[in-house]
Each structure stands twice: as C-alpha cells, then as structure tokens.
Amino acid sequence: MADPMKGTPLEAFELPDEVFGLGAAELAYLLSRHETPAGERSRRLLMLDPRAAEDAALLAGASSLASRGWFTVKDDGSGETRSNAALVEYAVGAATRWTRIGLVGENVSQLDFAILVESDTVIALMQPRQLASWFIRLGERDGDTGALVTGLVRERFAANPEAGVFLEVQTLDGSSNLAIRRSGSGFEALADVAGPGTGTGGVVDGGGLQGAVSALYAEAVNA
C-alpha cells in the first residue's frame, strides 16, 4: 500500500528478517516528519520529542539515514524515506495501538521495557539501548497480537522464572493493563492494576495466560 503521509510506496520494501538499530537523532528525524495524534503518542512513549531538538541534530539524523541509503532528497527538494526507515516512519506515524511491555527482574532495579507499535500493516517491536538508541524488529500485522505478546511473555519467563511482566496497552481512546508473574506451575495474571493490592484475576494455566493477554486486544481499533 502507499504511505498516505509521505507517499512512500511501502510495498517496494521487504520487511527485514534481522533486528536493526536506529540512533536517537535518526528516530527523532523520522518522528519530526509529520504531525498526527498517533505520532504524538509515539513520541511520548519513545521519550523523543523532535520539537525540542536542535535543527542540527535533526539534520544529523537525516544525514545518518542518507548514509545508510534510507533517505533521499528528490528533485523538488522534498525528502523521502526508504527501506527500513520508511517502514518505521509509517509504523510510528500511523500507529493505532501501542503496548508497553515492562520486564521486571528479581528486583525493581532490573526493570527494562520494550514497546510494540502497531499500524494497519506494519508492527515494530522497539527496545531502548545505550545512548538513547533503539533496537527494532519489524513484522506484518496479522491480527493475532495477543499470541505474539504471549510468546514474548513466555520467553521472558523462560529466561528468568523469577521475573515479572507488566503490559500496558494504549490506543488514542484509552488504556488497559495486565500484571503477570509465575505462580507454581501456572501464572498469576491481574488486570486493571492501579497499585499494590489492586487488580482482578488470579492464577491461570498456559491457555489461560494467552486468554488474559488476548483480552487486552479484544477491542477493535480503527486502521
């Protein structure tokens, strides 16, 4: 399909199989290319506000993208993103849903997180790294976000059974959450957590875990 924001032909770019990185200036430049409610929400969740960046920093981001072959300047002087950058720009600028995945270790000092950004066609799993850079994995939106996120939760517990996971799903209309930790051979899954001792739910098995996660995505979002 064509990118309605910048006219970039998304069908011309294959989704990469590998994880790749974007620096702070590169991502800030992509976020600066359009003003949409979705773009504003993405900026807030990714903790990058290009409006506060100096023009020189945004130029550095565009220059870095150009050096990768991911940005070109057309004959009329307008810029156009290419390849991975075009896909990321579309995902964050046309997103309809965001999932913040809080990954908590055995103590709160081990808190880490990732953000799953969903547009109508492209999804981006983004995890912050050193110096405000981001690791990104792109994929197609197939409609089964609950299964995808459940898989990420299972991977976390396989790596560290003592870990906890906090999911917060946001749309432009509202948000919901789910706190998960291991409990014996099952999982404790509590929805609508507002603080210690709050939330509804209980201990579930593997199938119940996917059901609890999928319930966060039961409401359709406008593409």
XYZ file of N, CA and C in Angstrom:
669
model
N 0.839 -1.189 0.000
C 0.000 0.000 0.000
C 0.875 1.240 0.000
N 0.331 2.364 -0.362
C 1.087 3.608 -0.364
C 1.008 4.268 1.002
N 2.076 4.906 1.389
C 2.133 5.628 2.647
C 1.315 6.912 2.494
N 0.195 7.055 3.180
C -0.649 8.235 2.983
C -0.028 9.509 3.534
N 1.016 9.382 4.355
C 1.614 10.576 4.945
C 2.661 11.194 4.032
N 3.496 10.357 3.429
C 4.596 10.894 2.642
C 4.680 10.311 1.236
N 3.730 9.499 0.853
C 3.749 8.957 -0.494
C 4.787 7.881 -0.716
N 5.321 7.322 0.343
C 6.329 6.282 0.202
C 5.657 4.953 -0.131
N 6.060 4.277 -1.219
C 5.441 3.002 -1.595
C 5.942 1.868 -0.709
N 5.205 1.566 0.363
C 5.667 0.567 1.320
C 5.845 -0.805 0.686
N 5.047 -1.111 -0.340
C 5.148 -2.439 -0.942
C 6.480 -2.640 -1.646
N 7.227 -1.576 -1.863
C 8.524 -1.697 -2.529
C 9.615 -2.169 -1.576
N 9.324 -2.196 -0.280
C 10.357 -2.510 0.700
C 10.016 -3.810 1.416
N 10.951 -4.745 1.428
C 10.756 -6.002 2.131
C 11.006 -5.797 3.624
N 10.214 -6.478 4.436
C 10.448 -6.430 5.870
C 11.753 -7.155 6.178
N 12.647 -6.544 6.940
C 13.927 -7.195 7.236
C 13.740 -8.364 8.189
N 14.548 -9.400 8.001
C 14.485 -10.557 8.888
C 15.232 -10.309 10.194
N 16.179 -9.387 10.160
C 17.045 -9.204 11.308
C 16.638 -7.981 12.128
N 17.096 -7.979 13.366
C 16.948 -6.794 14.209
C 17.942 -5.741 13.736
N 17.532 -4.491 13.715
C 18.439 -3.410 13.347
C 18.296 -2.285 14.357
N 19.194 -1.317 14.286
C 19.185 -0.233 15.249
C 18.975 1.117 14.601
N 18.400 2.038 15.365
C 18.302 3.440 14.979
C 18.807 4.285 16.135
N 19.604 5.303 15.819
C 20.073 6.213 16.843
C 19.018 7.242 17.189
N 19.268 7.984 18.270
C 18.293 8.965 18.742
C 17.998 10.020 17.685
N 19.029 10.524 17.014
C 18.815 11.571 16.011
C 18.043 11.035 14.815
N 18.332 9.791 14.420
C 17.624 9.192 13.287
C 16.141 9.043 13.595
N 15.836 8.491 14.770
C 14.440 8.274 15.127
C 13.724 9.604 15.349
N 14.411 10.572 15.951
C 13.798 11.891 16.146
C 13.452 12.526 14.806
N 14.326 12.349 13.813
C 14.028 12.923 12.500
C 12.792 12.261 11.887
N 12.703 10.939 11.976
C 11.530 10.251 11.427
C 10.254 10.725 12.117
N 10.327 10.926 13.428
C 9.156 11.389 14.168
C 8.799 12.834 13.842
N 9.769 13.598 13.331
C 9.516 15.009 13.036
C 8.847 15.222 11.684
N 8.706 14.179 10.886
C 8.280 14.357 9.501
C 6.780 14.547 9.347
N 6.021 14.361 10.393
C 4.586 14.586 10.295
C 4.002 14.822 11.679
N 2.886 15.493 11.737
C 2.188 15.766 12.990
C 0.844 15.055 12.950
N 0.735 13.956 13.666
C -0.518 13.215 13.769
C -0.732 12.851 15.237
N -1.977 12.593 15.652
C -2.181 12.127 17.023
C -1.384 10.861 17.324
N -1.300 9.958 16.337
C -0.518 8.736 16.536
C 0.957 9.064 16.704
N 1.458 9.994 15.883
C 2.848 10.389 16.011
C 3.145 11.007 17.362
N 2.221 11.808 17.873
C 2.389 12.426 19.189
C 2.458 11.365 20.278
N 1.585 10.356 20.217
C 1.616 9.287 21.213
C 2.921 8.498 21.105
N 3.367 8.222 19.887
C 4.634 7.509 19.708
C 5.791 8.307 20.289
N 5.806 9.611 20.064
C 6.874 10.446 20.611
C 6.912 10.352 22.135
N 5.742 10.376 22.739
C 5.693 10.344 24.208
C 6.186 9.003 24.744
N 5.738 7.909 24.135
C 6.127 6.593 24.625
C 7.591 6.281 24.341
N 8.106 6.799 23.232
C 9.509 6.568 22.895
C 10.430 7.602 23.534
N 9.854 8.538 24.266
C 10.621 9.547 25.013
C 11.510 10.373 24.096
N 10.996 10.702 22.913
C 11.730 11.525 21.953
C 10.805 12.623 21.444
N 11.165 13.861 21.661
C 10.368 14.984 21.176
C 11.211 15.798 20.206
N 11.026 15.578 18.901
C 11.843 16.316 17.932
C 11.638 17.822 17.989
N 10.533 18.278 18.574
C 10.301 19.718 18.663
C 11.288 20.384 19.612
N 11.854 19.574 20.540
C 12.837 20.111 21.473
C 14.264 19.942 20.957
N 14.415 19.299 19.806
C 15.744 19.053 19.252
C 16.198 20.232 18.400
N 17.484 20.464 18.395
C 18.050 21.494 17.536
C 17.972 21.044 16.081
N 17.856 22.022 15.178
C 17.823 21.688 13.753
C 19.052 20.891 13.343
N 20.193 21.207 13.953
C 21.426 20.498 13.610
C 21.331 19.019 13.965
N 20.644 18.714 15.088
C 20.500 17.314 15.489
C 19.595 16.566 14.519
N 18.501 17.215 14.085
C 17.614 16.573 13.118
C 18.319 16.397 11.780
N 19.130 17.376 11.390
C 19.901 17.244 10.158
C 20.882 16.085 10.266
N 21.484 15.922 11.441
C 22.396 14.795 11.647
C 21.657 13.474 11.508
N 20.421 13.422 12.008
C 19.627 12.205 11.860
C 19.324 11.902 10.414
N 18.912 12.928 9.657
C 18.631 12.734 8.235
C 19.892 12.330 7.485
N 21.019 12.957 7.822
C 22.285 12.632 7.171
C 22.690 11.189 7.438
N 22.501 10.736 8.678
C 22.844 9.360 9.024
C 21.969 8.368 8.267
N 20.668 8.677 8.160
C 19.774 7.814 7.384
C 20.188 7.785 5.920
N 20.577 8.946 5.371
C 21.006 9.004 3.973
C 22.250 8.157 3.747
N 23.153 8.136 4.729
C 24.376 7.347 4.577
C 24.088 5.855 4.519
N 22.955 5.438 5.072
C 22.549 4.034 5.015
C 21.754 3.723 3.750
N 21.416 4.744 2.983
C 20.550 4.553 1.828
C 19.087 4.528 2.187
N 18.758 5.045 3.375
C 17.381 5.010 3.863
C 16.676 6.355 3.741
N 17.327 7.338 3.136
C 16.718 8.655 2.958
C 17.312 9.301 1.713
N 16.449 9.887 0.899
C 16.904 10.579 -0.306
C 16.192 11.926 -0.410
N 16.819 12.851 -1.111
C 16.217 14.147 -1.404
C 15.822 14.153 -2.871
N 14.544 14.401 -3.157
C 14.039 14.366 -4.526
C 14.366 15.668 -5.253
N 14.106 15.674 -6.552
C 14.435 16.837 -7.381
C 13.739 18.106 -6.908
N 12.555 17.956 -6.318
C 11.830 19.147 -5.858
C 12.288 19.619 -4.475
N 13.302 18.954 -3.919
C 13.845 19.355 -2.629
C 13.210 18.678 -1.437
N 12.146 17.927 -1.656
C 11.497 17.231 -0.542
C 12.235 15.932 -0.236
N 12.148 15.506 1.002
C 12.812 14.278 1.418
C 11.881 13.086 1.360
N 12.457 11.911 1.181
C 11.681 10.674 1.150
C 12.474 9.586 1.849
N 11.837 8.922 2.806
C 12.489 7.808 3.480
C 12.375 6.555 2.633
N 13.325 5.642 2.852
C 13.370 4.411 2.085
C 13.572 3.235 3.041
N 13.298 2.040 2.537
C 13.648 0.789 3.203
C 13.158 0.767 4.657
N 14.044 0.330 5.580
C 13.639 0.176 6.976
C 13.122 1.474 7.580
N 13.732 2.606 7.199
C 13.312 3.893 7.766
C 11.883 4.231 7.371
N 11.501 3.929 6.123
C 10.134 4.198 5.676
C 9.137 3.358 6.464
N 9.497 2.103 6.728
C 8.603 1.220 7.469
C 8.446 1.684 8.918
N 9.554 2.099 9.541
C 9.475 2.606 10.913
C 8.675 3.901 10.956
N 8.934 4.797 10.003
C 8.196 6.065 9.961
C 6.698 5.813 9.863
N 6.310 4.875 9.019
C 4.884 4.585 8.875
C 4.328 3.993 10.166
N 5.061 3.041 10.760
C 4.566 2.381 11.967
C 4.315 3.380 13.088
N 5.271 4.287 13.346
C 5.109 5.210 14.473
C 4.169 6.360 14.142
N 4.073 6.731 12.861
C 3.232 7.864 12.486
C 1.790 7.508 12.232
N 1.527 6.239 11.910
C 0.159 5.796 11.624
C -0.294 4.721 12.605
N 0.342 4.658 13.770
C 0.015 3.624 14.751
C -1.423 3.756 15.244
N -2.022 2.615 15.513
C -3.358 2.591 16.104
C -3.352 2.012 17.519
N -2.237 1.351 17.876
C -2.170 0.747 19.219
C -0.700 0.606 19.623
N -0.459 0.810 20.923
C 0.881 0.708 21.486
C 0.821 -0.206 22.704
N 1.789 -1.094 22.842
C 1.889 -1.934 24.030
C 3.238 -1.697 24.684
N 3.208 -1.197 25.894
C 4.448 -1.064 26.675
C 4.612 -2.341 27.482
N 5.713 -3.026 27.266
C 5.981 -4.312 27.907
C 7.071 -4.089 28.942
N 6.673 -3.976 30.201
C 7.637 -3.780 31.276
C 8.185 -5.116 31.731
N 9.496 -5.259 31.694
C 10.161 -6.506 32.054
C 10.878 -6.289 33.378
N 10.402 -6.935 34.433
C 10.930 -6.708 35.772
C 11.673 -7.949 36.226
N 12.921 -7.765 36.700
C 13.714 -8.882 37.188
C 13.389 -9.214 38.625
N 14.366 -9.810 39.308
C 14.128 -10.229 40.683
C 14.014 -9.039 41.625
N 14.483 -7.877 41.205
C 14.279 -6.667 41.997
C 13.995 -5.526 41.035
N 13.433 -4.444 41.549
C 12.959 -3.376 40.673
C 14.090 -2.680 39.936
N 15.335 -2.818 40.416
C 16.449 -2.174 39.729
C 16.723 -2.826 38.384
N 16.159 -3.996 38.143
C 16.361 -4.701 36.886
C 15.242 -4.413 35.881
N 14.505 -3.345 36.092
C 13.407 -3.003 35.193
C 13.928 -2.685 33.797
N 13.311 -3.262 32.797
C 13.597 -2.982 31.401
C 12.248 -2.956 30.703
N 12.216 -2.477 29.467
C 10.936 -2.452 28.780
C 11.143 -2.495 27.277
N 10.068 -2.821 26.588
C 10.008 -2.757 25.136
C 8.658 -2.163 24.773
N 8.547 -1.655 23.553
C 7.290 -1.086 23.080
C 6.933 -1.730 21.753
N 5.724 -2.266 21.673
C 5.199 -2.816 20.430
C 4.280 -1.773 19.814
N 4.629 -1.305 18.621
C 3.864 -0.281 17.916
C 3.158 -0.948 16.744
N 1.832 -0.775 16.649
C 1.058 -1.414 15.581
C 0.379 -0.374 14.698
N 0.650 -0.421 13.414
C -0.136 0.328 12.434
C -1.053 -0.663 11.728
N -1.728 -0.224 10.680
C -2.644 -1.132 9.998
C -1.922 -2.232 9.233
N -0.668 -2.006 8.845
C 0.055 -3.002 8.048
C 1.371 -3.434 8.654
N 2.047 -2.563 9.379
C 3.389 -2.835 9.888
C 3.391 -2.740 11.406
N 4.089 -3.672 12.066
C 4.303 -3.578 13.500
C 5.800 -3.449 13.757
N 6.140 -2.777 14.837
C 7.543 -2.583 15.203
C 7.707 -2.878 16.685
N 8.577 -3.833 17.003
C 8.936 -4.108 18.391
C 10.226 -3.348 18.673
N 10.179 -2.400 19.601
C 11.279 -1.469 19.822
C 11.754 -1.564 21.267
N 13.072 -1.708 21.442
C 13.636 -1.811 22.786
C 14.801 -0.837 22.916
N 14.793 0.013 23.957
C 15.865 1.003 24.106
C 17.183 0.351 24.483
N 18.257 0.962 23.983
C 19.605 0.520 24.295
C 20.448 1.730 24.698
N 21.756 1.582 24.733
C 22.621 2.642 25.232
C 22.544 3.900 24.380
N 22.777 5.046 25.035
C 22.862 6.347 24.372
C 21.601 6.673 23.573
N 20.447 6.302 24.116
C 19.145 6.623 23.518
C 18.939 5.986 22.152
N 19.677 4.912 21.866
C 19.446 4.178 20.619
C 18.357 3.129 20.845
N 17.831 2.601 19.747
C 16.750 1.622 19.826
C 17.048 0.437 18.913
N 16.828 -0.774 19.429
C 16.820 -1.972 18.602
C 15.390 -2.189 18.126
N 15.222 -2.547 16.861
C 13.889 -2.625 16.259
C 13.750 -3.919 15.472
N 12.612 -4.568 15.633
C 12.243 -5.738 14.834
C 10.912 -5.430 14.166
N 10.859 -5.529 12.839
C 9.647 -5.220 12.087
C 8.928 -6.494 11.669
N 7.617 -6.402 11.517
C 6.825 -7.530 11.044
C 5.513 -7.050 10.452
N 4.779 -7.972 9.860
C 3.463 -7.652 9.328
C 2.419 -7.794 10.431
N 1.401 -6.968 10.371
C 0.309 -7.088 11.340
C -0.658 -8.151 10.843
N -0.720 -9.266 11.563
C -1.573 -10.369 11.126
C -2.842 -10.486 11.946
N -3.040 -9.587 12.894
C -4.277 -9.584 13.670
C -4.227 -10.365 14.958
N -3.179 -11.201 15.174
C -3.118 -12.012 16.385
C -2.071 -11.449 17.336
N -2.276 -10.221 17.754
C -1.315 -9.571 18.635
C -1.232 -10.277 19.978
N -2.354 -10.792 20.468
C -2.352 -11.481 21.748
C -1.401 -12.657 21.771
N -1.386 -13.453 20.699
C -0.478 -14.596 20.626
C 0.969 -14.134 20.572
N 1.226 -13.060 19.817
C 2.585 -12.529 19.723
C 3.091 -12.079 21.083
N 2.292 -11.301 21.798
C 2.720 -10.781 23.090
C 2.833 -11.908 24.112
N 1.928 -12.888 24.059
C 2.040 -14.039 24.956
C 3.361 -14.756 24.740
N 3.782 -14.885 23.488
C 5.072 -15.503 23.193
C 6.226 -14.730 23.805
N 6.164 -13.405 23.756
C 7.204 -12.581 24.375
C 7.221 -12.768 25.892
N 6.032 -12.873 26.487
C 5.941 -13.094 27.930
C 6.553 -14.446 28.294
N 6.239 -15.472 27.526
C 6.789 -16.810 27.802
C 8.310 -16.809 27.683
N 8.837 -16.104 26.683
C 10.290 -16.019 26.520
C 10.930 -15.383 27.748
N 10.286 -14.377 28.279
C 10.819 -13.698 29.458
C 10.879 -14.647 30.644
N 9.811 -15.396 30.864
C 9.799 -16.311 31.998
C 10.745 -17.489 31.790
N 10.942 -17.910 30.543
C 11.900 -18.980 30.271
C 13.317 -18.531 30.614
N 13.610 -17.257 30.360
C 14.939 -16.721 30.659
C 15.116 -16.461 32.153
N 14.031 -16.090 32.832
C 14.111 -15.764 34.255
C 12.770 -16.052 34.915
N 12.614 -17.245 35.498
C 11.327 -17.608 36.109
C 10.906 -16.682 37.243
N 11.852 -15.963 37.838
C 11.520 -15.062 38.939
C 11.105 -13.680 38.453
N 11.084 -13.490 37.140
C 10.767 -12.176 36.584
C 9.276 -11.879 36.697
N 8.935 -10.657 36.429
C 7.548 -10.239 36.290
C 7.397 -9.463 34.999
N 6.186 -9.406 34.485
C 5.909 -8.670 33.253
C 4.686 -7.794 33.486
N 4.772 -6.539 33.088
C 3.637 -5.626 33.183
C 3.324 -5.115 31.787
N 2.118 -5.396 31.313
C 1.674 -4.982 29.989
C 0.716 -3.806 30.122
N 0.976 -2.755 29.367
C 0.048 -1.627 29.286
C -0.267 -1.380 27.821
N -1.522 -1.565 27.451
C -1.962 -1.395 26.070
C -2.670 -0.054 25.950
N -2.226 0.763 25.004
C -2.812 2.087 24.806
C -3.343 2.234 23.388
N -4.481 2.902 23.268
C -4.973 3.414 21.996
C -5.196 4.909 22.193
N -5.626 5.589 21.157
C -5.920 7.012 21.316
C -7.149 7.246 22.182
N -7.907 6.169 22.468
C -9.141 6.300 23.243
C -9.020 5.863 24.692
N -7.939 5.164 25.060
C -7.839 4.687 26.430
C -6.719 3.687 26.601
N -6.690 3.040 27.777
C -5.628 2.082 28.063
C -6.141 0.991 28.992
N -5.426 -0.126 29.010
C -5.701 -1.232 29.925
C -4.371 -1.881 30.268
N -4.343 -2.685 31.338
C -3.067 -3.283 31.726
C -3.256 -4.671 32.303
N -2.119 -5.382 32.413
C -2.114 -6.740 32.955
C -0.753 -6.983 33.593
N -0.750 -7.408 34.860
C 0.484 -7.751 35.570
C 0.582 -9.271 35.666
N 1.756 -9.820 35.327
C 1.918 -11.274 35.244
C 3.177 -11.696 35.997
N 3.066 -12.783 36.754
C 4.240 -13.406 37.349
C 3.976 -14.896 37.482
N 5.059 -15.670 37.630
C 4.884 -17.107 37.797
C 4.266 -17.409 39.158
N 3.442 -18.450 39.187
C 2.848 -18.917 40.436
C 2.761 -20.434 40.359
N 3.724 -21.129 40.972
C 3.769 -22.576 40.857
C 3.990 -22.989 39.418
N 3.131 -23.874 38.917
C 3.232 -24.305 37.521
C 2.435 -23.408 36.588
N 1.761 -22.404 37.148
C 0.946 -21.506 36.335
C 1.433 -20.075 36.404
N 0.498 -19.163 36.199
C 0.821 -17.738 36.170
C -0.252 -16.966 36.932
N 0.166 -15.985 37.702
C -0.789 -15.050 38.281
C -0.951 -13.894 37.304
N -2.165 -13.662 36.847
C -2.444 -12.611 35.865
C -3.523 -11.700 36.426
N -3.162 -10.451 36.704
C -4.087 -9.487 37.297
C -4.294 -8.323 36.340
N -5.547 -8.063 35.986
C -5.887 -6.959 35.089
C -6.275 -5.722 35.891
N -6.215 -4.571 35.234
C -6.646 -3.293 35.818
C -5.926 -2.987 37.128
N -4.619 -3.156 37.121
C -3.809 -2.889 38.311
C -3.569 -1.385 38.430
N -3.887 -0.836 39.610
C -3.692 0.593 39.852
C -2.691 0.851 40.965
N -2.146 -0.213 41.557
C -1.198 -0.077 42.647
C -1.121 -1.379 43.411
N -0.284 -1.455 44.461
C -0.163 -2.677 45.252
C -1.509 -3.130 45.803
N -1.780 -4.428 45.674
C -3.014 -4.985 46.215
C -4.240 -4.768 45.369
N -4.086 -4.233 44.167
C -5.233 -3.994 43.289
C -5.168 -4.933 42.093
N -6.236 -4.961 41.323
C -6.297 -5.800 40.131
C -7.291 -6.925 40.293
N -7.761 -7.422 39.163
C -8.714 -8.525 39.152
C -8.131 -9.679 38.357
N -8.446 -10.891 38.785
C -7.944 -12.075 38.102
C -7.449 -13.082 39.109
N -6.468 -13.890 38.721
C -5.955 -14.918 39.602
C -4.956 -15.782 38.878
N -4.781 -16.999 39.375
C -3.807 -17.929 38.801
C -4.435 -18.668 37.627
N -3.712 -18.727 36.512
C -4.195 -19.384 35.302
C -3.115 -20.325 34.778
N -3.531 -21.266 33.913
C -2.555 -22.140 33.255
C -2.079 -21.474 31.965
N -1.342 -22.231 31.136
C -0.802 -21.654 29.912
C -1.870 -21.126 28.979
N -2.948 -21.883 28.813
C -4.039 -21.421 27.961
C -4.721 -20.195 28.532
N -4.869 -20.172 29.845
C -5.478 -19.014 30.487
C -4.619 -17.775 30.374
N -3.290 -17.977 30.335
C -2.394 -16.834 30.164
C -2.634 -16.166 28.820
N -2.706 -16.972 27.754
C -2.953 -16.368 26.447
C -4.325 -15.705 26.407
N -5.300 -16.297 27.075
C -6.619 -15.681 27.112
C -6.605 -14.340 27.811
N -5.862 -14.253 28.926
C -5.791 -12.992 29.666
C -5.076 -11.919 28.857
N -3.992 -12.309 28.172
C -3.270 -11.342 27.338
C -4.132 -10.925 26.152
N -4.759 -11.891 25.495
C -5.572 -11.580 24.314
C -6.746 -10.680 24.649
N -7.247 -10.752 25.899
C -8.364 -9.892 26.296
C -7.987 -8.414 26.216
N -6.697 -8.109 26.332
C -6.256 -6.719 26.209
C -6.455 -6.184 24.799
N -6.554 -7.098 23.832
C -6.639 -6.709 22.422
C -8.000 -7.037 21.815
N -8.989 -7.295 22.674
C -10.303 -7.700 22.180
C -11.023 -6.574 21.464
N -10.763 -5.342 21.881
C -11.453 -4.204 21.270
C -10.779 -3.824 19.963
N -11.562 -3.751 18.904
C -11.018 -3.386 17.596
C -10.572 -1.933 17.607
N -9.513 -1.661 16.851
C -9.036 -0.283 16.710
C -9.139 0.113 15.254
N -9.403 1.382 15.015
C -9.544 1.860 13.649
C -8.197 1.919 12.961
N -8.139 1.384 11.751
C -6.890 1.406 10.994
C -6.676 2.777 10.399
